[in-house]
Structures are given as structure tokens and as C-alpha cells.
Coordinates of C-alpha atoms in Angstrom, one line a residue:
M205 CA -8.9 -23.9 -4.5
H206 CA -9.9 -22.1 -1.3
R207 CA -13.4 -22.1 0.1
K208 CA -15.1 -18.6 -0.1
N209 CA -16.1 -18.9 3.6
T210 CA -12.5 -19.5 4.8
T211 CA -11.6 -16.9 7.5
L212 CA -8.3 -15.0 7.4
G213 CA -7.1 -16.9 10.4
E214 CA -7.8 -20.3 8.7
F215 CA -6.3 -19.1 5.5
I216 CA -3.0 -18.2 7.2
I217 CA -2.8 -21.6 8.9
E218 CA -3.7 -23.5 5.7
N219 CA -1.0 -21.6 3.7
Q220 CA 1.8 -21.8 6.2
S221 CA 3.9 -23.8 3.9
S222 CA 4.0 -21.1 1.3
F223 CA 5.7 -18.7 3.7
Q224 CA 9.5 -19.4 3.8
Y225 CA 9.9 -18.0 7.4
S226 CA 8.2 -19.0 10.7
S227 CA 4.5 -19.4 10.1
G228 CA 3.7 -18.6 13.7
E229 CA 5.4 -15.2 13.5
L230 CA 3.6 -14.3 10.2
S231 CA 0.3 -15.3 11.8
K232 CA 1.0 -13.1 14.8
L233 CA 2.0 -10.2 12.5
I234 CA -1.1 -10.4 10.2
N235 CA -3.3 -10.9 13.2
A236 CA -2.0 -7.7 14.8
I237 CA -2.7 -5.8 11.6
R238 CA -6.1 -7.4 11.3
L239 CA -7.0 -6.3 14.9
A240 CA -5.8 -2.7 14.3
A241 CA -7.7 -2.6 11.1
K242 CA -10.9 -3.5 12.8
V243 CA -10.4 -0.8 15.4
V244 CA -9.6 1.8 12.7
N245 CA -12.6 0.6 10.6
H246 CA -14.9 1.2 13.5
E247 CA -13.6 4.8 13.9
V248 CA -13.7 5.5 10.2
N249 CA -17.3 4.3 10.0
K250 CA -18.4 6.6 12.9
A251 CA -16.3 9.6 11.7
G252 CA -19.4 11.4 10.5
L253 CA -21.1 11.0 13.9
V254 CA -18.6 12.3 16.3
D255 CA -16.0 15.0 16.5
I256 CA -13.2 13.0 14.9
I257 CA -13.2 14.4 11.4
G258 CA -11.2 17.5 10.4
A259 CA -7.6 18.6 11.0
A260 CA -5.8 17.9 14.3
G261 CA -4.1 21.2 14.0
D262 CA -0.7 19.7 13.4
T263 CA 1.4 18.7 10.4
N264 CA 3.4 15.5 9.8
I265 CA 7.0 15.2 8.5
Q266 CA 5.8 15.7 5.0
G267 CA 4.4 19.1 5.8
E268 CA 0.8 17.9 5.3
D269 CA -2.0 18.6 7.7
Q270 CA -2.6 15.7 10.0
Q271 CA -6.2 14.7 10.3
K272 CA -7.6 13.6 13.6
L273 CA -8.2 10.1 12.2
D274 CA -4.7 10.0 10.8
V275 CA -3.3 10.4 14.3
L276 CA -5.7 7.8 15.8
A277 CA -5.0 5.2 13.0
N278 CA -1.2 5.8 13.5
E279 CA -1.5 5.3 17.3
K280 CA -3.7 2.2 17.0
F281 CA -1.4 0.4 14.5
I282 CA 1.8 1.2 16.4
Q283 CA 0.4 0.2 19.8
T284 CA -1.1 -3.0 18.5
L285 CA 2.1 -4.0 16.8
I286 CA 4.1 -3.2 19.9
N287 CA 1.7 -5.1 22.2
R288 CA 2.0 -8.3 20.1
E289 CA 5.8 -8.2 20.7
I290 CA 6.5 -9.5 17.2
V291 CA 8.3 -6.5 15.5
C292 CA 11.6 -4.9 16.3
G293 CA 10.9 -1.7 14.5
I294 CA 8.1 0.4 12.8
A295 CA 8.3 3.3 10.3
S296 CA 5.2 5.3 9.7
E297 CA 4.3 8.1 7.3
E298 CA 3.1 10.0 10.3
E299 CA 6.4 9.7 12.3
D300 CA 9.5 11.8 11.7
D301 CA 11.8 8.8 12.4
F302 CA 11.6 5.0 12.7
I303 CA 10.6 3.5 16.1
S304 CA 12.9 1.0 17.7
I305 CA 11.0 -1.6 19.8
N306 CA 12.5 -3.7 22.6
S307 CA 10.2 -5.6 24.9
S308 CA 11.7 -6.0 28.4
D309 CA 12.2 -9.8 28.2
N310 CA 13.5 -10.4 24.6
Q311 CA 16.4 -8.0 24.2
H312 CA 15.9 -7.1 20.6
Q313 CA 15.2 -10.7 19.5
N314 CA 12.3 -9.9 17.1
K315 CA 13.1 -10.3 13.4
Y316 CA 10.5 -8.2 11.6
I317 CA 10.1 -4.5 10.7
V318 CA 6.8 -3.0 9.5
L319 CA 6.4 0.1 7.4
I320 CA 3.0 1.6 7.3
D321 CA 0.8 4.4 5.9
P322 CA -1.9 4.3 8.6
L323 CA -4.5 6.2 6.7
D324 CA -4.0 6.8 3.0
G325 CA -6.3 9.3 1.4
S326 CA -7.3 10.7 4.7
S327 CA -8.3 14.1 3.2
N328 CA -11.3 12.2 1.8
I329 CA -12.7 11.2 5.2
D330 CA -15.0 14.2 5.8
V331 CA -16.6 13.8 2.4
N332 CA -17.2 10.0 3.0
V333 CA -14.9 8.7 0.3
S334 CA -13.0 5.5 0.8
V335 CA -9.7 5.6 2.6
G336 CA -7.2 2.8 3.4
T337 CA -4.1 1.5 5.2
I338 CA -1.0 0.3 3.5
F339 CA 1.6 -2.0 5.1
S340 CA 4.9 -3.6 4.2
I341 CA 6.9 -6.2 6.1
Y342 CA 10.7 -7.1 5.9
R343 CA 13.1 -9.2 7.9
R344 CA 15.7 -7.1 9.6
V345 CA 19.2 -7.0 8.2
T346 CA 21.1 -5.9 11.3
P347 CA 22.1 -8.7 13.8
I348 CA 19.4 -10.0 16.1
G349 CA 20.0 -8.9 19.7
T350 CA 20.9 -5.3 18.6
P351 CA 18.5 -2.3 18.2
V352 CA 17.2 -1.8 14.7
S353 CA 18.9 0.9 12.5
L354 CA 18.0 2.9 9.5
E355 CA 19.7 0.2 7.4
D356 CA 16.8 -2.2 8.3
F357 CA 14.3 0.2 6.7
L358 CA 16.2 1.2 3.6
Q359 CA 15.9 -2.2 1.8
P360 CA 14.7 -2.4 -1.8
G361 CA 11.1 -3.6 -2.4
R362 CA 12.3 -6.9 -3.7
A363 CA 13.3 -7.8 -0.1
Q364 CA 9.7 -7.5 1.2
I365 CA 8.3 -10.8 2.7
A366 CA 4.7 -9.5 2.9
A367 CA 2.7 -6.5 2.0
G368 CA -0.9 -5.5 1.9
Y369 CA -3.6 -2.9 2.3
I370 CA -7.0 -2.4 4.0
V371 CA -9.7 -0.4 2.1
Y372 CA -12.3 1.1 4.3
G373 CA -15.2 1.4 1.8
T374 CA -18.7 0.2 1.3
S375 CA -17.3 -3.0 2.6
T376 CA -13.9 -3.3 4.4
M377 CA -11.4 -5.5 2.7
L378 CA -7.8 -6.7 3.7
V379 CA -5.7 -7.6 0.6
Y380 CA -2.3 -9.1 1.1
T381 CA 0.5 -11.2 -0.4
T382 CA 3.4 -13.2 1.1
G383 CA 5.0 -13.6 -2.3
D384 CA 2.6 -16.4 -3.4
G385 CA -0.2 -14.6 -5.1
V386 CA -2.7 -12.1 -3.8
N387 CA -5.9 -12.8 -1.8
G388 CA -8.6 -10.4 -0.6
F389 CA -10.7 -10.8 2.6
T390 CA -13.9 -8.9 3.4
L391 CA -14.9 -8.0 6.9
N392 CA -18.2 -9.3 8.2
P393 CA -19.0 -6.4 10.6
A394 CA -21.6 -8.4 12.5
L395 CA -19.1 -11.1 13.4
G396 CA -15.9 -9.0 13.3
T397 CA -14.3 -11.7 11.0
F398 CA -12.5 -11.3 7.7
Y399 CA -13.6 -14.0 5.1
L400 CA -11.9 -14.9 1.9
S401 CA -13.9 -13.1 -0.8
H402 CA -11.4 -12.5 -3.6
P403 CA -9.0 -15.5 -4.0
N404 CA -6.1 -15.3 -6.3
M405 CA -6.6 -11.7 -7.4
E406 CA -5.0 -10.7 -10.7
F407 CA -4.8 -7.6 -12.8
P408 CA -6.3 -8.0 -16.2
E409 CA -3.4 -7.8 -18.7
T410 CA -4.9 -4.5 -20.0
G411 CA -7.8 -2.3 -19.1
K412 CA -9.8 0.8 -20.1
I413 CA -9.3 3.0 -17.0
Y414 CA -6.5 5.5 -16.4
S415 CA -6.3 7.2 -13.0
V416 CA -4.3 10.4 -12.8
N417 CA -4.9 13.9 -11.3
E418 CA -5.4 15.7 -14.6
G419 CA -5.6 19.0 -12.8
N420 CA -1.8 18.8 -12.7
Y421 CA -1.5 18.2 -16.4
V422 CA 0.4 21.4 -17.1
H423 CA 3.1 20.4 -14.6
F424 CA 3.6 16.8 -15.9
P425 CA 6.6 15.7 -18.0
Q426 CA 6.1 15.5 -21.7
G427 CA 6.0 11.6 -21.7
V428 CA 3.1 11.6 -19.3
K429 CA 1.3 14.3 -21.3
D430 CA 1.8 12.2 -24.4
Y431 CA 0.5 9.1 -22.7
I432 CA -2.6 10.9 -21.4
K433 CA -3.3 12.1 -25.0
Y434 CA -2.9 8.5 -26.2
C435 CA -5.5 7.4 -23.5
Q436 CA -8.0 10.0 -24.8
K437 CA -7.5 9.3 -28.5
E438 CA -10.5 7.7 -30.3
E439 CA -8.7 4.8 -31.8
G440 CA -8.8 1.0 -31.3
D441 CA -10.1 0.2 -27.8
R442 CA -9.7 3.9 -26.8
P443 CA -10.6 6.4 -25.5
Y444 CA -10.1 5.0 -22.0
T445 CA -12.2 6.1 -19.1
S446 CA -10.7 8.5 -16.6
R447 CA -11.3 7.5 -13.0
Y448 CA -9.4 9.2 -10.1
I449 CA -10.5 9.0 -6.5
G450 CA -7.4 10.5 -5.0
S451 CA -7.0 7.7 -2.5
L452 CA -4.2 5.4 -3.7
V453 CA -5.7 2.3 -2.0
S454 CA -9.1 2.9 -3.7
D455 CA -7.7 3.7 -7.1
F456 CA -5.3 0.7 -7.0
H457 CA -8.1 -1.7 -5.8
R458 CA -10.5 -0.7 -8.5
N459 CA -7.9 -1.0 -11.2
M460 CA -6.8 -4.5 -10.0
I461 CA -10.3 -5.7 -10.3
K462 CA -11.4 -3.9 -13.5
G463 CA -8.1 -3.4 -15.3
G464 CA -6.4 0.0 -15.5
I465 CA -3.4 2.1 -14.7
Y466 CA -2.6 4.5 -11.9
L467 CA -0.1 7.4 -12.5
Y468 CA 1.5 9.8 -10.0
P469 CA 4.4 11.1 -12.0
K470 CA 6.9 13.7 -10.9
S471 CA 6.0 17.2 -11.9
S472 CA 7.3 20.8 -11.9
V473 CA 5.7 21.2 -8.5
A474 CA 6.8 17.8 -7.1
A475 CA 10.3 17.1 -8.6
E476 CA 10.5 13.6 -7.2
G477 CA 6.8 12.7 -7.3
K478 CA 4.5 12.8 -4.3
L479 CA 4.1 9.2 -3.2
R480 CA 6.5 7.7 -0.7
L481 CA 8.6 4.7 -1.8
L482 CA 8.8 2.8 1.4
Y483 CA 5.2 2.7 2.7
E484 CA 3.2 3.4 -0.4
C485 CA 4.9 2.5 -3.7
N486 CA 6.9 -0.6 -2.6
P487 CA 4.0 -2.5 -0.9
M488 CA 1.7 -1.7 -3.8
A489 CA 4.4 -2.7 -6.3
F490 CA 4.9 -6.0 -4.6
I491 CA 1.1 -6.7 -4.6
A492 CA 0.9 -5.6 -8.3
E493 CA 3.7 -7.9 -9.4
Q494 CA 2.2 -10.8 -7.4
A495 CA -1.2 -10.1 -9.2
K496 CA 0.4 -10.2 -12.7
G497 CA 0.5 -6.4 -12.9
K498 CA 3.4 -4.0 -13.1
A499 CA 4.8 -1.1 -11.2
S500 CA 7.4 1.3 -12.5
N501 CA 8.9 4.8 -12.0
G502 CA 8.5 5.3 -15.7
F503 CA 11.9 3.8 -16.5
G504 CA 12.2 0.7 -14.5
P505 CA 10.7 -1.5 -11.7
I506 CA 9.8 0.2 -8.4
L507 CA 11.0 -2.9 -6.5
D508 CA 14.6 -2.4 -7.8
I509 CA 15.0 1.1 -6.4
K510 CA 17.5 1.3 -3.5
P511 CA 16.0 3.7 -0.9
T512 CA 18.2 6.5 0.4
E513 CA 16.0 8.0 3.0
L514 CA 12.9 7.0 5.1
H515 CA 10.5 9.4 3.5
M516 CA 11.9 9.2 -0.1
R517 CA 9.4 10.0 -2.9
V518 CA 9.3 8.5 -6.3
P519 CA 7.2 8.7 -9.5
F520 CA 4.7 5.9 -9.7
F521 CA 3.1 4.1 -12.6
C522 CA 1.2 0.9 -11.6
G523 CA -1.5 -1.4 -12.9
S524 CA -2.3 -3.7 -15.8
K525 CA 1.0 -4.9 -17.3
K526 CA 0.4 -3.8 -21.0
M527 CA -0.8 -0.3 -19.9
V528 CA 2.2 0.3 -17.7
E529 CA 4.5 -0.8 -20.5
K530 CA 2.8 1.6 -22.9
A531 CA 3.3 4.4 -20.4
E532 CA 7.0 3.5 -20.1
E533 CA 7.3 3.7 -23.9
F534 CA 6.0 7.2 -23.9
M535 CA 8.3 8.2 -21.0
Q536 CA 11.4 6.7 -22.6
A537 CA 10.6 8.3 -26.0
V538 CA 11.3 11.8 -24.6
K539 CA 13.9 10.8 -22.0

């Protein structure tokens, strides 16, 4: 049992044996993410005071308006990871293509790639609603000593060796897994230190919250419409409560603590769904499964999907195991 006052750094050292690869490398990687998170947290918290909110006047590869803070978060995470000389490649939601990294003295010797959504839910920033960062870590599959290729990034989610998210809310938390359970750390802003606050996080087996953008109801597949009607029906432990923030990190985090399901299905206006497989769905699915939850595209596990492109989108059903299984039943009934 871990002490509640354990720092993130201490926790990594104490749990080195549960990580099947080099513990020193993992420590460097998580520390780089921790450092960038603290910088981004500082910027998020002062966003209302300085001219950093609002659109940057550009769009990203997804065709979405980039927010000023999106751009800053992207730069901070990429630069911090490059400076630590631990990763050989980075893919970001904000970049058209992956970034190959080679420090002058190591000739492509690094083994890890990171996929990142630097600022998830960024359209909520200027209304002071929680936003977050999502990250996913893999070992490269191409030979060490060569530049990374697209193949390194198009690995199924089951190959992840670590994943996590940072939620910048009323308190700032870093939640991550290395395939041995899920632990959450809360930032003490006075000391700039993350402390273990939520050890061994787990989804309740079922819950009473469903999180979906019901404004898109008319565009949803029939199976999703039927499941939403089921959630609203006065029967048994229902109706469920509808809670939708519109920031994946925040919705996921709340549902993991309280019990619930998050749905972002495909629709007649988003044929493949909206969320990106590689740096949103896969890391969240890995965390969910490690926390005794479930993540599905409506018909099978997210982590088994073979990616075909860097910015691939998929439908996403994630949360308490029994709730996801019930949603799958409705999807498969009208397949």
C-alpha cells in the first residue's frame, strides 16, 4: 500500500520492478511529461489574465481552429521531450506529420515514441472549464540506429507500454499506467510537486452517469439512440444522470471516479467518429482497462484496432464495464 504523501518521483523509483523495460528510461520520460505539464498548468491558470486565450488564427491538420494555448502546449511538450533526449519520435494532434528526433551524439539510439494530445478540450479554456493533456508511449518497432518511420506510430493500442493524462482543473492531476494498475497524482502548486492522491484507481463496475453530446442525437446510429433511451427510462436504477463537459479528459476522469460511460459515436456528420485513435482513444482505453473499465468502438475493444493512418478517427464507448457492455448490446442489435 502506497503512502498518500509519496511523490511522483518516489513512486516511479519504488515501482521500477513493475515496468518490464529500463526503469531509468521510464523515469526520464515521465519526468519530462511532468515538467511540461507544470509549465502548461501555469499557462492554463493564468489564461484569464493575459492575452493567451482565443484563437491563434490558424487551423490544425484536423481543420479545427488552433487556440493560442494549444500551440503553446504543443511547443512545450515537444521541446521538453526533445531536450531530455529520451524519445526518437513524437506524434501530436497539432502536427501534420510525426516528428523524427535524433540528438547529435546518439544516432537514433532512443527506443521510445510518444503520441500526444497537448491540450484536449481547448475550446473550453476561455470559459474556465477543465482541459487536459493525453499521452501514449510505445517502444519503437523499427531497428535502433535508424530514423523512426510511420510504422512505429501505427501500432495497435495493446502495444502501449505506458499512457496517461493530466487534467488541469480545480486541482491539477496526473494519472498514468504502465500496465500495472492506475495511479493519480495531485500537484501541490506551492511546492511544484505531484503527490500520490488516488492510488489504485478503478472504475466502479457500473454507474449512473452517461456522457454524450445529446445535441447530435438526430445524427447518431440507431443503436446509440436506443441506448440513450435506455439510460433515460425510469426503470430499475435508471434514469441515469446526463453529464457532459465536452473535454474528454474531464468526462473520463469524473466517470472513472464516480462510475459512468462516455460515448462519442460515429454520426451522419462524422462518419468515422470524431476522436483520434492514436492519441485520444488508445491511451484512454489502456487506462480504462487497467482500471477495470472497458473501451470499445461499439463492436470490439479499442486496443485491438490496427491503425491505418496517424490521425485516424474511431467511435468511442468507454467507462464502467457493465455500462459499456450494455451499449455494445444495443449497437450489435441493429448492426
